[in-house]
Coordinates of C-alpha atoms in Angstrom, one line a residue:
M19 CA -39.0 -119.9 -40.4
P20 CA -36.9 -118.3 -38.2
T21 CA -35.6 -115.3 -39.4
S22 CA -32.1 -113.2 -37.9
T23 CA -32.1 -109.8 -35.6
E24 CA -32.1 -108.4 -39.4
G25 CA -35.3 -110.0 -40.9
F26 CA -33.5 -112.3 -43.1
P27 CA -34.6 -116.0 -42.8
M28 CA -32.4 -118.9 -41.0
S29 CA -32.1 -121.9 -40.8
Q30 CA -31.7 -124.0 -38.0
F31 CA -29.8 -126.3 -39.1
D32 CA -26.4 -126.5 -38.7
K33 CA -23.4 -126.4 -41.4
E34 CA -22.7 -130.2 -41.4
D35 CA -26.4 -131.2 -41.4
V36 CA -27.4 -128.2 -44.1
E37 CA -25.0 -130.2 -46.8
D38 CA -26.4 -133.1 -45.9
L39 CA -29.3 -131.9 -46.8
G40 CA -28.1 -131.1 -50.6
L41 CA -28.5 -127.8 -50.0
L42 CA -25.8 -125.0 -51.3
K43 CA -23.2 -123.7 -47.9
L44 CA -21.8 -119.9 -48.9
D45 CA -20.0 -118.8 -45.2
V46 CA -20.1 -114.8 -46.1
L47 CA -17.6 -113.0 -45.1
G48 CA -17.6 -109.6 -43.5
V49 CA -13.8 -107.8 -44.1
R50 CA -13.4 -104.9 -43.5
M51 CA -11.1 -103.8 -45.6
Q52 CA -13.4 -104.1 -47.8
S53 CA -14.7 -101.1 -46.7
A54 CA -11.9 -99.4 -46.0
M55 CA -10.9 -99.2 -48.8
A56 CA -14.9 -97.9 -50.4
H57 CA -13.9 -95.1 -48.2
S58 CA -10.6 -94.5 -49.6
V59 CA -11.7 -94.4 -53.4
A60 CA -14.8 -91.7 -51.9
E61 CA -12.3 -90.2 -50.5
I62 CA -10.0 -89.7 -54.1
E63 CA -13.4 -89.1 -55.8
R64 CA -14.8 -86.2 -53.9
V65 CA -11.5 -84.6 -53.8
G66 CA -9.8 -84.8 -57.5
G67 CA -12.8 -85.4 -58.9
R68 CA -11.7 -89.1 -60.4
R69 CA -13.5 -92.4 -60.0
I70 CA -12.0 -94.9 -59.2
D71 CA -13.2 -99.0 -60.2
L72 CA -10.8 -100.9 -58.7
D73 CA -11.9 -104.2 -60.0
D74 CA -11.8 -102.7 -63.5
P75 CA -7.8 -104.0 -65.5
A76 CA -7.3 -100.3 -67.3
Q77 CA -7.4 -98.3 -63.9
V78 CA -5.0 -100.7 -61.6
P79 CA -3.5 -103.0 -63.7
Q80 CA -3.1 -106.5 -61.9
G81 CA 0.8 -106.2 -63.0
D82 CA 1.8 -102.4 -61.7
P83 CA 5.3 -101.9 -60.7
K84 CA 4.7 -100.0 -58.3
T85 CA 2.5 -102.4 -56.4
Y86 CA 4.8 -105.0 -56.6
Q87 CA 7.4 -103.0 -55.2
L88 CA 5.5 -102.2 -52.1
I89 CA 4.7 -105.8 -51.8
K90 CA 9.0 -107.4 -52.3
S91 CA 9.8 -104.5 -49.7
S92 CA 7.8 -105.8 -47.9
Q93 CA 6.2 -103.2 -46.0
T94 CA 2.6 -104.0 -46.3
L95 CA 1.8 -102.4 -43.0
G96 CA -2.3 -102.6 -43.5
C97 CA -2.9 -104.3 -46.6
F98 CA -4.9 -107.4 -46.4
Q99 CA -3.8 -110.2 -45.4
T100 CA 0.3 -110.0 -45.5
E101 CA 0.1 -106.8 -42.8
S102 CA 1.2 -109.6 -40.2
P103 CA 5.1 -110.2 -38.8
G104 CA 5.3 -113.7 -40.6
Q105 CA 2.9 -112.5 -43.6
R106 CA 5.9 -109.5 -44.4
D107 CA 8.1 -112.2 -43.5
L108 CA 7.2 -114.3 -46.1
L109 CA 6.7 -112.0 -48.4
A110 CA 10.4 -110.5 -48.0
R111 CA 11.6 -113.9 -48.8
L112 CA 9.1 -114.8 -51.8
L113 CA 9.7 -111.0 -53.2
P114 CA 5.9 -112.6 -55.6
E115 CA 6.6 -110.4 -59.1
T116 CA 3.0 -111.9 -60.5
F117 CA -1.0 -112.2 -58.8
H118 CA 0.6 -116.2 -58.6
D119 CA 3.0 -115.5 -57.1
L120 CA 1.0 -113.6 -54.3
V121 CA -2.1 -116.0 -54.3
V122 CA 0.7 -118.3 -53.4
G123 CA 2.2 -116.9 -51.0
I124 CA -1.3 -115.9 -49.1
S125 CA -2.1 -120.1 -49.5
L126 CA 2.4 -121.0 -47.8
F127 CA 1.2 -118.4 -44.7
R128 CA -1.7 -121.3 -43.3
P129 CA -0.9 -123.9 -40.6
G130 CA -1.2 -126.9 -43.0
P131 CA 1.4 -125.8 -45.7
V132 CA 3.9 -124.4 -42.8
A133 CA 3.7 -128.0 -40.5
A134 CA 3.9 -130.1 -43.9
N135 CA 7.2 -127.8 -43.9
M136 CA 6.1 -126.3 -47.5
V137 CA 7.0 -122.9 -47.0
D138 CA 10.6 -123.2 -47.8
P139 CA 11.0 -125.7 -50.0
F140 CA 9.0 -123.3 -52.3
I141 CA 10.8 -120.2 -51.9
K142 CA 13.5 -122.1 -52.8
A143 CA 12.7 -123.7 -55.3
R144 CA 10.8 -120.3 -56.5
H145 CA 14.6 -118.4 -56.2
G146 CA 16.3 -121.5 -58.2
K147 CA 17.8 -121.9 -55.7
Q148 CA 17.9 -126.1 -55.3
A149 CA 14.9 -128.0 -58.3
P150 CA 11.0 -128.4 -57.4
A151 CA 11.0 -131.7 -55.2
Y152 CA 7.6 -134.2 -56.7
P153 CA 6.8 -137.2 -54.0
H154 CA 6.6 -138.9 -57.2
P155 CA 6.9 -138.1 -61.2
D156 CA 3.0 -138.8 -61.4
L157 CA 2.4 -136.1 -58.6
K158 CA 4.4 -133.5 -61.2
E159 CA 0.6 -132.8 -62.8
A160 CA -0.5 -131.6 -59.8
L161 CA 2.3 -129.9 -58.6
E162 CA 4.3 -128.2 -60.9
E163 CA 2.4 -124.9 -60.6
T164 CA 3.5 -124.2 -56.3
C165 CA 7.0 -125.8 -57.3
G166 CA 7.1 -129.5 -56.0
V167 CA 4.6 -128.0 -53.1
V168 CA 1.4 -128.8 -51.4
V169 CA -0.2 -125.2 -51.8
F170 CA -3.6 -126.0 -52.0
H171 CA -6.8 -127.7 -51.5
E172 CA -6.9 -129.2 -55.3
Q173 CA -3.9 -130.4 -55.0
I174 CA -4.1 -132.8 -52.0
I175 CA -7.6 -133.9 -54.3
K176 CA -5.6 -134.6 -56.5
M177 CA -2.9 -136.8 -55.2
L178 CA -5.6 -138.1 -53.6
H179 CA -6.7 -139.4 -56.9
V180 CA -3.4 -140.1 -58.7
M181 CA -2.7 -142.2 -56.2
T182 CA -5.5 -144.3 -55.6
G183 CA -8.0 -143.9 -58.0
C184 CA -10.7 -142.3 -56.3
G185 CA -11.4 -140.2 -58.7
L186 CA -12.0 -136.0 -57.6
A187 CA -15.0 -135.9 -55.7
F188 CA -14.4 -138.8 -53.6
G189 CA -11.3 -136.8 -53.0
D190 CA -12.4 -134.0 -51.7
Y191 CA -14.3 -135.7 -48.9
T192 CA -11.8 -138.0 -48.4
R193 CA -9.6 -134.3 -47.5
R194 CA -12.3 -133.1 -45.2
A195 CA -12.2 -136.8 -42.9
L196 CA -8.5 -135.6 -42.6
S197 CA -10.0 -132.5 -40.6
K198 CA -12.0 -135.5 -37.9
A199 CA -9.3 -137.1 -35.9
D200 CA -11.6 -139.9 -35.4
Q201 CA -11.6 -140.9 -39.4
V202 CA -7.4 -140.0 -40.1
G203 CA -6.2 -143.8 -39.2
R204 CA -8.8 -144.5 -41.7
V205 CA -7.9 -142.7 -44.5
R206 CA -4.4 -143.5 -43.9
A207 CA -5.0 -147.3 -43.8
W208 CA -7.1 -146.6 -47.4
F209 CA -4.5 -144.7 -48.6
E210 CA -2.0 -146.5 -47.9
Q211 CA -3.4 -150.0 -49.8
R212 CA -4.7 -148.2 -52.5
A213 CA -1.4 -146.5 -53.2
R214 CA 0.2 -150.3 -52.8
E215 CA -2.3 -151.8 -54.8
R216 CA -1.5 -149.0 -57.8
G217 CA 2.1 -149.9 -57.9
Y218 CA 3.4 -147.5 -55.1
E219 CA 7.0 -147.4 -53.6
E220 CA 6.8 -147.4 -49.8
E221 CA 8.9 -145.4 -49.1
V222 CA 7.0 -143.0 -52.2
V223 CA 3.4 -143.9 -50.2
A224 CA 5.7 -142.7 -47.3
R225 CA 6.4 -139.6 -48.1
T226 CA 2.8 -138.6 -50.2
W227 CA 1.1 -139.7 -46.6
E228 CA 3.0 -137.2 -44.1
I229 CA 2.4 -134.3 -46.4
I230 CA -0.9 -135.7 -47.6
E231 CA -2.2 -135.8 -43.5
A232 CA 0.6 -132.6 -42.4
F233 CA -1.2 -130.3 -44.7
G234 CA -4.8 -131.4 -43.8
A235 CA -7.7 -129.1 -44.6
Y236 CA -5.9 -126.3 -43.3
G237 CA -5.2 -124.9 -46.6
F238 CA -7.0 -122.5 -49.0
C239 CA -8.5 -124.1 -51.6
K240 CA -7.3 -121.7 -55.3
A241 CA -10.3 -120.0 -55.2
H242 CA -10.5 -118.7 -51.5
A243 CA -7.1 -117.7 -52.0
V244 CA -7.4 -116.0 -54.8
A245 CA -10.2 -113.7 -53.8
F246 CA -8.1 -113.0 -50.3
A247 CA -4.9 -111.9 -52.8
V248 CA -7.8 -109.8 -54.4
P249 CA -7.9 -107.3 -52.0
S250 CA -4.8 -108.0 -50.9
Y251 CA -3.1 -106.4 -54.3
Q252 CA -5.8 -103.4 -54.0
S253 CA -5.2 -102.6 -51.2
A254 CA -1.6 -102.9 -51.8
W255 CA -2.2 -101.1 -54.6
L256 CA -4.0 -97.8 -52.9
K257 CA -1.3 -97.2 -50.0
A258 CA 1.4 -97.1 -53.1
H259 CA -1.2 -94.5 -55.3
H260 CA -3.4 -93.2 -52.8
P261 CA -1.6 -93.3 -49.4
A262 CA -3.4 -90.5 -47.9
A263 CA -6.9 -92.3 -48.9
F264 CA -5.6 -95.5 -48.1
Y265 CA -5.2 -95.1 -44.6
A266 CA -8.0 -92.2 -44.8
G267 CA -10.4 -95.9 -45.0
L268 CA -8.1 -97.8 -42.6
L269 CA -7.9 -94.9 -40.5
T270 CA -11.8 -95.1 -40.2
H271 CA -12.8 -98.7 -40.5
D272 CA -10.3 -100.0 -38.3
P273 CA -9.6 -103.4 -40.4
G274 CA -6.1 -104.9 -39.6
M275 CA -4.9 -106.2 -36.3
Y276 CA -1.9 -102.9 -35.2
P277 CA -3.4 -99.6 -33.5
K278 CA -4.3 -96.7 -35.2
R279 CA -1.6 -95.4 -33.7
L280 CA 0.7 -96.9 -35.1
L281 CA -0.6 -96.8 -38.4
L282 CA -0.6 -93.1 -38.2
A283 CA 2.6 -93.3 -37.3
D284 CA 3.5 -95.7 -40.6
A285 CA 1.2 -92.9 -43.0
R286 CA 4.0 -90.4 -41.9
R287 CA 6.9 -92.3 -42.5
W288 CA 5.2 -92.3 -46.4
G289 CA 5.0 -88.8 -46.6
V290 CA 1.8 -88.2 -45.9
P291 CA 0.9 -85.0 -44.2
V292 CA -1.0 -85.5 -40.9
L293 CA -3.5 -82.9 -40.5
P294 CA -4.1 -81.6 -36.5
L295 CA -7.7 -82.2 -35.3
D296 CA -10.3 -79.3 -36.0
V297 CA -13.4 -78.4 -35.1
N298 CA -13.3 -76.6 -38.4
A299 CA -12.2 -78.9 -40.2
S300 CA -12.9 -82.6 -38.5
D301 CA -15.6 -85.0 -40.1
A302 CA -16.3 -87.7 -37.8
A303 CA -14.8 -89.8 -40.5
Y304 CA -10.6 -89.4 -42.0
R305 CA -10.8 -87.4 -44.6
I306 CA -7.8 -86.0 -47.0
E307 CA -7.5 -83.0 -47.4
L308 CA -5.1 -80.8 -50.6
V309 CA -1.8 -79.1 -48.3
S310 CA 1.0 -77.6 -50.0
D311 CA 4.0 -80.2 -49.7
I312 CA 6.3 -78.0 -46.9
N313 CA 9.2 -80.6 -48.7
G314 CA 9.0 -79.1 -51.2
G315 CA 10.6 -76.1 -51.2
E316 CA 9.8 -72.8 -54.1
G317 CA 6.6 -73.7 -55.5
A318 CA 5.7 -76.4 -54.2
S319 CA 3.3 -78.8 -55.3
L320 CA -0.6 -79.8 -54.0
V321 CA 0.0 -83.2 -51.9
H322 CA -2.7 -84.8 -50.3
G323 CA -2.8 -84.4 -46.4
L324 CA -4.6 -86.2 -44.1
R325 CA -7.2 -85.0 -42.0
L326 CA -7.9 -86.8 -38.2
A327 CA -11.1 -87.5 -37.4
L328 CA -14.0 -86.5 -34.3
D329 CA -15.0 -90.2 -33.8
D330 CA -11.4 -90.3 -32.2
V331 CA -11.7 -88.9 -29.2
R332 CA -12.3 -90.2 -26.1
G333 CA -15.8 -90.2 -25.0
M334 CA -17.0 -88.5 -28.6
S335 CA -20.6 -89.6 -29.4
E336 CA -22.4 -90.1 -32.3
A337 CA -24.6 -87.0 -32.3
E338 CA -22.1 -84.5 -30.7
A339 CA -20.0 -85.4 -33.6
E340 CA -22.9 -84.8 -36.3
R341 CA -23.5 -81.1 -34.4
I342 CA -20.3 -80.1 -35.0
V343 CA -19.9 -80.9 -38.6
A344 CA -23.7 -78.9 -38.8
G345 CA -22.2 -76.3 -37.2
R346 CA -19.5 -75.6 -39.2
P347 CA -18.1 -73.0 -39.7
Y348 CA -17.7 -71.2 -36.1
V349 CA -15.6 -68.3 -35.2
S350 CA -15.7 -67.8 -31.4
L351 CA -15.2 -70.3 -28.7
Q352 CA -18.9 -69.5 -27.9
D353 CA -19.4 -69.1 -31.0
F354 CA -19.4 -73.6 -30.2
L355 CA -20.5 -74.0 -27.4
S356 CA -24.0 -73.4 -28.0
R357 CA -24.3 -74.2 -31.0
A358 CA -22.5 -78.2 -30.9
R359 CA -23.4 -78.5 -27.3
P360 CA -20.7 -80.4 -26.4
S361 CA -20.6 -82.3 -22.6
R362 CA -17.8 -80.4 -21.2
P363 CA -15.6 -83.6 -20.7
V364 CA -15.4 -83.9 -24.7
A365 CA -14.8 -80.1 -24.6
E366 CA -12.0 -80.1 -22.5
R367 CA -10.6 -83.3 -24.4
L368 CA -11.3 -81.3 -28.2
A369 CA -9.4 -78.4 -25.6
Q370 CA -6.5 -81.0 -24.8
V371 CA -5.9 -82.2 -27.8
G372 CA -5.5 -79.2 -30.0
A373 CA -9.0 -79.3 -31.9
L374 CA -10.4 -75.5 -30.4
D375 CA -6.8 -74.1 -30.9
A376 CA -8.2 -71.5 -33.8
F377 CA -10.2 -69.7 -30.6
G378 CA -6.9 -69.6 -29.0
K379 CA -3.3 -71.3 -28.6
N380 CA -3.4 -71.3 -24.8
R381 CA -4.9 -74.9 -24.3
R382 CA -5.5 -74.1 -19.7
D383 CA -7.5 -70.8 -21.3
L384 CA -9.7 -71.9 -22.9
M385 CA -10.6 -75.7 -20.8
L386 CA -11.0 -72.4 -18.4
H387 CA -13.4 -70.7 -20.4
I388 CA -15.1 -74.0 -20.6
A389 CA -15.4 -74.0 -17.3
E390 CA -16.4 -71.1 -16.5
S391 CA -19.5 -71.4 -18.9
Q392 CA -20.3 -74.4 -17.9
R393 CA -21.2 -72.9 -14.4
A394 CA -23.2 -69.8 -16.2
Q395 CA -25.2 -72.1 -17.8
R396 CA -25.7 -74.3 -15.2
G397 CA -26.4 -70.5 -13.1
G398 CA -28.2 -69.8 -15.5
A399 CA -26.5 -66.4 -16.6
Q400 CA -26.8 -65.9 -20.9
G401 CA -23.3 -66.8 -22.8
Q402 CA -22.6 -63.9 -25.3
L403 CA -22.4 -65.2 -28.3
A404 CA -19.6 -64.1 -31.1
L405 CA -21.6 -64.7 -34.1
G406 CA -19.6 -63.0 -36.4
E407 CA -19.6 -62.8 -39.9
T408 CA -19.3 -65.7 -42.3
G409 CA -15.7 -65.5 -43.8
E410 CA -14.0 -63.2 -40.3
A411 CA -10.9 -65.1 -38.7
P412 CA -12.7 -66.9 -35.7
A413 CA -12.2 -64.9 -32.2
E414 CA -9.6 -65.6 -29.7
V415 CA -10.6 -66.0 -25.7
A416 CA -9.4 -62.7 -23.5
P417 CA -6.3 -64.9 -22.5
A418 CA -6.2 -65.7 -19.1
Q419 CA -2.3 -65.4 -18.4
L420 CA -2.1 -69.8 -17.3
P421 CA 0.9 -71.1 -18.1
D422 CA -0.3 -73.3 -21.2
L423 CA 0.1 -77.1 -21.6
D424 CA 3.9 -78.1 -22.3
D425 CA 4.7 -80.4 -24.8
A426 CA 5.0 -83.8 -22.6
E427 CA 1.5 -82.3 -22.6
R428 CA 0.4 -81.9 -25.3
L429 CA 1.5 -86.1 -26.3
G430 CA -0.2 -87.4 -23.1
A431 CA -3.4 -85.6 -23.7
E432 CA -2.7 -87.0 -28.0
L433 CA -2.3 -90.5 -25.8
G434 CA -5.2 -90.5 -23.7
V435 CA -7.9 -88.6 -25.1
L436 CA -7.4 -90.1 -29.3
G437 CA -4.9 -93.2 -28.6
M438 CA -2.3 -91.6 -30.9
D439 CA 0.5 -89.6 -30.7
T440 CA -0.4 -86.3 -34.0
S441 CA 1.7 -84.5 -33.5
R442 CA 5.0 -86.1 -33.8
H443 CA 6.6 -89.7 -32.5
L444 CA 6.6 -90.0 -29.3
L445 CA 9.7 -91.9 -30.0
G446 CA 11.3 -88.8 -30.0
D447 CA 11.1 -88.2 -26.5
H448 CA 14.1 -90.2 -26.1
R449 CA 16.3 -89.2 -29.2
E450 CA 19.1 -88.2 -27.5
L451 CA 19.4 -91.2 -24.8
L452 CA 18.7 -94.0 -27.4
D453 CA 22.2 -91.4 -29.3
E454 CA 23.9 -92.4 -26.3
L455 CA 23.4 -95.6 -26.1
G456 CA 24.2 -96.8 -30.1
V457 CA 20.8 -97.7 -30.3
A458 CA 19.8 -99.2 -34.0
S459 CA 17.1 -97.7 -35.9
A460 CA 14.6 -100.5 -38.0
H461 CA 15.8 -98.6 -41.1
R462 CA 19.7 -98.7 -40.4
L463 CA 19.2 -102.1 -39.2
K464 CA 18.5 -102.6 -42.8
D465 CA 22.1 -102.4 -43.0
L466 CA 24.0 -104.7 -40.1
P467 CA 24.8 -108.1 -41.6
H468 CA 23.5 -111.2 -39.5
G469 CA 23.8 -112.2 -35.9
Q470 CA 25.0 -108.8 -35.2
V471 CA 24.6 -108.3 -31.2
V472 CA 22.0 -104.8 -31.6
L473 CA 19.8 -102.7 -28.7
V474 CA 16.5 -101.6 -31.1
A475 CA 14.0 -99.6 -29.6
G476 CA 10.0 -98.4 -29.4
A477 CA 7.1 -98.1 -28.6
K478 CA 4.9 -101.5 -28.3
G479 CA 2.5 -102.0 -31.4
A480 CA 2.0 -105.9 -31.7
V481 CA 2.6 -108.6 -28.7
Q482 CA 1.7 -112.2 -29.6
T483 CA 2.9 -116.1 -27.8
P484 CA 1.2 -118.0 -30.9
P485 CA 1.2 -122.0 -31.4
V486 CA 4.5 -123.3 -32.5
R487 CA 4.9 -126.4 -33.9
S488 CA 7.9 -127.5 -31.2
G489 CA 5.6 -126.5 -28.7
K490 CA 8.1 -124.3 -27.1
R491 CA 6.8 -120.6 -25.4
V492 CA 7.8 -118.6 -27.7
I493 CA 7.0 -114.5 -27.6
F494 CA 6.7 -112.3 -30.4
T495 CA 6.5 -108.7 -30.4
T496 CA 6.8 -105.4 -32.8
L497 CA 8.5 -102.1 -32.3
D498 CA 7.9 -99.0 -34.0
D499 CA 10.4 -96.5 -34.1
T500 CA 10.0 -93.4 -35.9
S501 CA 11.1 -95.3 -38.3
G502 CA 9.7 -97.4 -39.0
L503 CA 8.9 -101.4 -37.7
V504 CA 11.1 -104.0 -35.7
D505 CA 9.9 -107.6 -35.7
C506 CA 11.6 -108.6 -31.8
A507 CA 11.3 -112.6 -30.9
F508 CA 11.6 -113.9 -27.3
F509 CA 12.3 -117.8 -27.5
E510 CA 12.5 -119.7 -23.9
D511 CA 16.3 -119.0 -22.6
S512 CA 15.3 -115.0 -22.8
H513 CA 11.9 -115.5 -20.8
D514 CA 13.4 -115.0 -17.3
A515 CA 16.0 -112.1 -18.8
A516 CA 12.9 -110.1 -20.5
A517 CA 8.7 -112.2 -19.9
H518 CA 8.3 -109.1 -17.8
T519 CA 9.5 -106.4 -19.4
V520 CA 7.7 -107.2 -22.5
F521 CA 3.7 -107.6 -21.2
H522 CA 4.0 -105.0 -18.5
S523 CA 5.6 -101.9 -20.6
W524 CA 4.7 -100.1 -23.8
L525 CA 8.0 -98.5 -24.7
L526 CA 11.2 -101.3 -24.2
L527 CA 14.6 -101.1 -25.7
V528 CA 15.5 -104.7 -26.1
R529 CA 19.2 -106.7 -26.4
G530 CA 19.2 -108.9 -29.2
V531 CA 20.9 -110.6 -32.4
V532 CA 20.0 -109.8 -36.1
Q533 CA 17.4 -112.6 -37.8
R534 CA 17.7 -112.6 -42.0
R535 CA 16.3 -115.6 -43.8
G536 CA 16.6 -115.7 -47.5
G537 CA 20.8 -116.1 -46.4
G538 CA 23.0 -113.2 -44.5
S539 CA 21.8 -110.1 -47.0
G540 CA 18.2 -111.6 -47.3
K541 CA 15.7 -108.2 -47.2
A542 CA 13.3 -110.8 -44.3
L543 CA 14.5 -109.3 -40.8
S544 CA 14.2 -109.8 -37.3
V545 CA 16.2 -109.7 -33.6
T546 CA 16.3 -112.5 -31.1
G547 CA 16.0 -111.1 -28.6
S548 CA 17.7 -111.6 -25.2
A549 CA 17.1 -108.8 -22.7
A550 CA 14.8 -106.5 -23.1
W551 CA 14.5 -102.9 -20.3
D552 CA 11.6 -100.6 -19.6
L553 CA 13.1 -97.0 -21.7
A554 CA 10.9 -95.3 -19.7
E555 CA 12.9 -96.2 -16.8
L556 CA 16.0 -95.8 -18.3
A557 CA 15.1 -92.8 -19.0
E558 CA 14.2 -91.9 -16.0
L559 CA 17.6 -93.1 -14.8
R560 CA 19.2 -91.0 -16.9
R561 CA 18.0 -88.2 -15.4
T562 CA 18.7 -88.5 -12.2
G563 CA 22.1 -90.5 -12.3
G564 CA 23.4 -89.7 -15.5
L565 CA 23.8 -92.4 -18.4
S566 CA 27.0 -94.6 -16.5
A567 CA 23.9 -94.9 -14.3
V568 CA 22.1 -95.8 -17.3
T569 CA 24.6 -98.4 -18.4
D570 CA 25.2 -99.5 -14.7
R571 CA 21.9 -100.9 -15.7
L572 CA 22.1 -102.7 -18.7
T573 CA 25.2 -104.9 -18.0
E574 CA 23.8 -106.3 -14.4
E575 CA 24.1 -109.6 -14.5
R576 CA 20.2 -110.8 -15.6
P577 CA 18.1 -114.0 -14.3
A578 CA 19.7 -117.2 -16.1
A579 CA 17.3 -119.0 -17.7
G580 CA 15.6 -122.0 -16.0
G581 CA 12.0 -123.7 -14.9
T582 CA 10.7 -123.4 -18.2
A583 CA 9.8 -126.9 -19.2
D584 CA 6.7 -127.8 -19.8
G585 CA 6.1 -130.5 -18.0
G586 CA 5.2 -133.0 -20.8
R587 CA 1.6 -130.5 -20.4
S588 CA 1.4 -129.0 -23.9
I589 CA -1.4 -128.8 -25.9
R590 CA -1.2 -130.1 -29.1
L591 CA -3.8 -128.6 -31.5
E592 CA -5.8 -129.7 -34.3
T593 CA -3.5 -128.1 -36.9
G594 CA -0.6 -130.5 -35.3
Y595 CA 1.4 -127.4 -33.5
D596 CA 1.5 -127.2 -29.3
L597 CA 0.1 -124.4 -27.3
H598 CA 2.9 -123.8 -23.7
P599 CA 0.8 -124.3 -21.3
W600 CA 2.0 -121.7 -20.3
A601 CA 1.5 -119.3 -23.5
D602 CA -1.4 -117.5 -21.5
L603 CA -0.2 -116.5 -18.6
Q604 CA 1.6 -113.6 -18.7
P605 CA 4.5 -112.8 -15.0
P606 CA 3.1 -111.7 -13.0
G607 CA 3.0 -107.5 -12.1
E608 CA 1.1 -104.0 -12.8
S609 CA 1.1 -103.2 -16.6
V610 CA 1.3 -100.7 -17.9
K611 CA -1.4 -97.9 -17.0
Q612 CA -2.7 -96.5 -19.9
S613 CA -6.5 -95.1 -21.3
R614 CA -6.6 -96.1 -24.6
K615 CA -5.3 -99.8 -25.8
L616 CA -2.2 -99.5 -28.1
W617 CA -1.2 -101.7 -28.7
H618 CA -2.5 -105.6 -29.6
Q619 CA -2.5 -108.8 -28.6
S620 CA -3.9 -111.7 -30.1
P621 CA -6.0 -114.0 -28.3
G622 CA -3.1 -116.6 -27.1
S623 CA -1.5 -113.6 -25.7
A624 CA -1.7 -112.2 -22.5
G625 CA -0.3 -109.0 -24.0

């Protein structure tokens, strides 16, 4: 029998044949969130001595109020299965209060329930805004736990059994047949005949089949949903109670859909002190440290800070990181260079982002000394080591009187070397312009009414062009400002005025309309965009032409929408959704140049 690369026996049969042979088929998922949570738990034990068992209800109670407060606030960035814009929108409308609610919420965010139009009826029934509606009273037992809507595979199986008398085993066989286009017609004919024979009226049969066909095989079985809801709840619990350790695990194992800079910005908003990269303190992975709470005033208590990791330095090899950690402490730049032996590019990048600040505050001076040390080594000269005694303060390099990196250069170095704005949020450089334009922050957006026209701005964190029920091309993007996230949607009538900028720029200014779901004061909040501008270009225009030049740019007539019809060429997916034929195409032009990818793009997105 052949073996895998790890040496395990490997079947040569595909999954269908394995099942036909009577063998049990299991999908074993490699979920990085499990590694992230294990890292978080290990850090809590390393620093505080407390061993947390996330599966122990005595330590992580299922009904924890603080955890559900976080989930209901939809501030679930980084949490398993609940961090995408659509999932956060659903949480804000659903307002889960129990583990069952969380299981249902995760299951609703699947193509089957969405295609069958199960989401809105469930939420309305869940909050008592409408009575649960059942296609027939006989189906109440199958659908009562989910307020009359189909959420789980088991419910489809029960519906088929109740209305045809086929038995649960054959019901599951039939449910799986719904995922095969060439069998749907046969299943429908069988279902309608058997349901009529059992006395169900045509209207009931038609409505029930509509639900069954739309749901098909594109949902969760309840056991799968529960298995996903467990790490979802546990990750939310860690974020609510141990945020620094939570982010240490996330940033080390990178399990989610957002770039690290967005997670780091979220950590700041949660009050986690971000500790700079330091060759005498940073490990290869992210660690937590006890630090004084700078916001605590006199008698400030100790809080956990988040220490940046060496592994995020561009070009840093595993061996270099190991040597740096093993050789600590270093008492001078020459001591570090001689014993850690980083390559010159890595040493210079460490200097640029402040990891060598203990040896000199002027980062250009440090880079000059690194270059001179490398030249001396190539020339055969012996570099003088300032080893010092253990416990001595590190010796600083002799000043070379070079101008130090300014704030903009330091921020640029952080983005280029680490892929993150680690010392401060990059949008802070544009705060004056944003205030002049009356831009609404993510925090202030929460207080604005549905339908309000606003300007919002931020760094692009994600862009997606997924298939939707209408088959039209919709661009979704998430912006990150200093106070939170703004989810924006650009429909086809705005693409001529916005698509090029959304795809090709990183810092965006967006004009749009506030959309609230779940009622006019609902917590689910987004902005429907009508136009977008490159914020960096506007900032340069403000510098050279004044504020009037910027306002003139914003009031220029934008191109009229047109030419976006798909000509009937939308691609029908197996989920029942249509993918616009242009969804994978971005407008022509050069994309923003970045040495590190600073935003997420989904499959099917040109972003």
